[in-house]
Structures are given as structure tokens and as C-alpha cells.
Amino acid sequence: MGREILTVVETVSNEKGVSREAIFEALEQALVAATKKRFYEGTHAEEAQLRVEIDRKTGDYRTFRQWTVVADEDHEMPACQDAISDVDPAKW
């Protein structure tokens, strides 16, 4: 899909006189919205902290989700970075 994204960006930029960066940013936002709709619809999609990065040279993109880590005892308060780094994932 990378080449297609680059083609769309170039075509719209040339035809509409919009900067390539503005088009890339709009596409990234659209991909975030589409991901939320597809994977998180009905499950608090607004709470999913997603980010999409499109490689400006290849057109390839990656989607990231940020998770909030909380202590078992306190589901309201996020854990501090020091406490997180001490966690051994092998013990999960």
C-alpha cells in the first residue's frame, strides 16, 4: 500500500496546491479514526490512544497504541516510570 499512499499524496498536492506534509498528517489522522472504528468500536474507542506514522519516503505506515499501566491495587492512578521499569514481564 506504500506506493499508493505516495501516489495519492503527490496527486492531491499537485492538483489542489496543498503541502505534502498537510496531506500526510490528514492521512495519519484518518488511519487513526479508521483503526478505532474497526478495532475499538463499542469498546470505549475514545480512550484508545493511537498514533499512526507514515514513512514519507516509502509510504509504509505503522500504527501504535499507548497503554496506561496501573498498579493492581489502584486502577485509577497510573504507575510511575520507576515502578514500571522494576516489573519483570516473565512473571505475568
Tab-separated table of C-alpha atoms in Angstrom:
chain	number	residue	atom	x	y	z
A	1	MET	CA	0.000	0.000	0.000
A	2	GLY	CA	3.006	2.301	0.426
A	3	ARG	CA	3.330	3.256	-3.223
A	4	GLU	CA	-0.385	4.001	-3.446
A	5	ILE	CA	-0.171	6.388	-0.493
A	6	LEU	CA	2.731	8.247	-2.099
A	7	THR	CA	0.821	8.479	-5.386
A	8	VAL	CA	-2.267	9.897	-3.654
A	9	VAL	CA	-0.193	12.419	-1.695
A	10	GLU	CA	1.645	13.582	-4.812
A	11	THR	CA	-1.520	13.814	-6.925
A	12	VAL	CA	-3.564	15.736	-4.348
A	13	SER	CA	-0.637	18.027	-3.578
A	14	ASN	CA	-0.197	18.914	-7.248
A	15	GLU	CA	-3.894	19.247	-8.110
A	16	LYS	CA	-5.069	21.113	-5.012
A	17	GLY	CA	-1.920	23.029	-4.103
A	18	VAL	CA	-1.823	21.554	-0.600
A	19	SER	CA	1.507	20.795	1.052
A	20	ARG	CA	2.577	17.164	1.115
A	21	GLU	CA	3.040	17.350	4.889
A	22	ALA	CA	-0.553	18.516	5.422
A	23	ILE	CA	-1.795	15.581	3.350
A	24	PHE	CA	0.374	13.088	5.246
A	25	GLU	CA	-0.941	14.441	8.565
A	26	ALA	CA	-4.551	14.199	7.365
A	27	LEU	CA	-3.970	10.612	6.204
A	28	GLU	CA	-2.426	9.714	9.569
A	29	GLN	CA	-5.467	11.120	11.377
A	30	ALA	CA	-7.814	9.261	9.018
A	31	LEU	CA	-5.964	5.982	9.634
A	32	VAL	CA	-6.266	6.515	13.407
A	33	ALA	CA	-10.021	7.082	13.037
A	34	ALA	CA	-10.403	4.012	10.811
A	35	THR	CA	-8.425	1.855	13.247
A	36	LYS	CA	-10.556	2.982	16.172
A	37	LYS	CA	-13.728	2.254	14.230
A	38	ARG	CA	-12.575	-1.171	13.072
A	39	PHE	CA	-10.989	-2.486	16.253
A	40	TYR	CA	-12.430	-0.481	19.133
A	41	GLU	CA	-16.000	0.372	18.122
A	42	GLY	CA	-18.296	-0.080	21.102
A	43	THR	CA	-15.363	-0.607	23.461
A	44	HIS	CA	-14.503	2.927	24.565
A	45	ALA	CA	-12.723	3.807	21.307
A	46	GLU	CA	-12.201	7.365	22.501
A	47	GLU	CA	-9.981	6.013	25.283
A	48	ALA	CA	-7.660	4.153	22.900
A	49	GLN	CA	-4.558	6.298	22.492
A	50	LEU	CA	-3.451	5.551	18.945
A	51	ARG	CA	-0.868	7.107	16.671
A	52	VAL	CA	-0.054	6.396	13.019
A	53	GLU	CA	3.252	7.265	11.381
A	54	ILE	CA	3.583	7.249	7.603
A	55	ASP	CA	7.129	6.983	6.265
A	56	ARG	CA	7.437	9.993	3.953
A	57	LYS	CA	9.868	8.169	1.633
A	58	THR	CA	8.310	4.708	1.294
A	59	GLY	CA	4.639	5.340	2.100
A	60	ASP	CA	4.644	2.462	4.579
A	61	TYR	CA	2.851	3.144	7.827
A	62	ARG	CA	2.861	1.821	11.370
A	63	THR	CA	0.141	2.064	13.982
A	64	PHE	CA	0.971	2.417	17.674
A	65	ARG	CA	-1.197	2.155	20.763
A	66	GLN	CA	-0.140	3.675	24.058
A	67	TRP	CA	-1.233	1.799	27.171
A	68	THR	CA	-1.583	3.239	30.652
A	69	VAL	CA	-0.024	0.935	33.227
A	70	VAL	CA	-1.619	0.970	36.673
A	71	ALA	CA	-0.783	-0.831	39.884
A	72	ASP	CA	-3.004	-3.810	40.731
A	73	GLU	CA	-4.172	-2.109	43.902
A	74	ASP	CA	-5.122	1.185	42.287
A	75	HIS	CA	-6.859	1.079	38.911
A	76	GLU	CA	-7.379	4.838	38.874
A	77	MET	CA	-3.776	6.006	39.371
A	78	PRO	CA	-1.178	5.333	36.653
A	79	ALA	CA	2.034	3.726	37.889
A	80	CYS	CA	5.186	5.842	37.896
A	81	GLN	CA	8.002	5.097	35.436
A	82	ASP	CA	10.338	3.809	38.190
A	83	ALA	CA	7.785	1.226	39.298
A	84	ILE	CA	7.181	0.098	35.733
A	85	SER	CA	10.861	-0.476	34.997
A	86	ASP	CA	11.088	-2.832	38.008
A	87	VAL	CA	8.347	-5.115	36.664
A	88	ASP	CA	9.507	-8.474	35.307
A	89	PRO	CA	7.244	-9.381	32.348
A	90	ALA	CA	8.266	-13.040	32.703
A	91	LYS	CA	6.291	-13.193	35.972
A	92	TRP	CA	2.993	-12.231	34.317
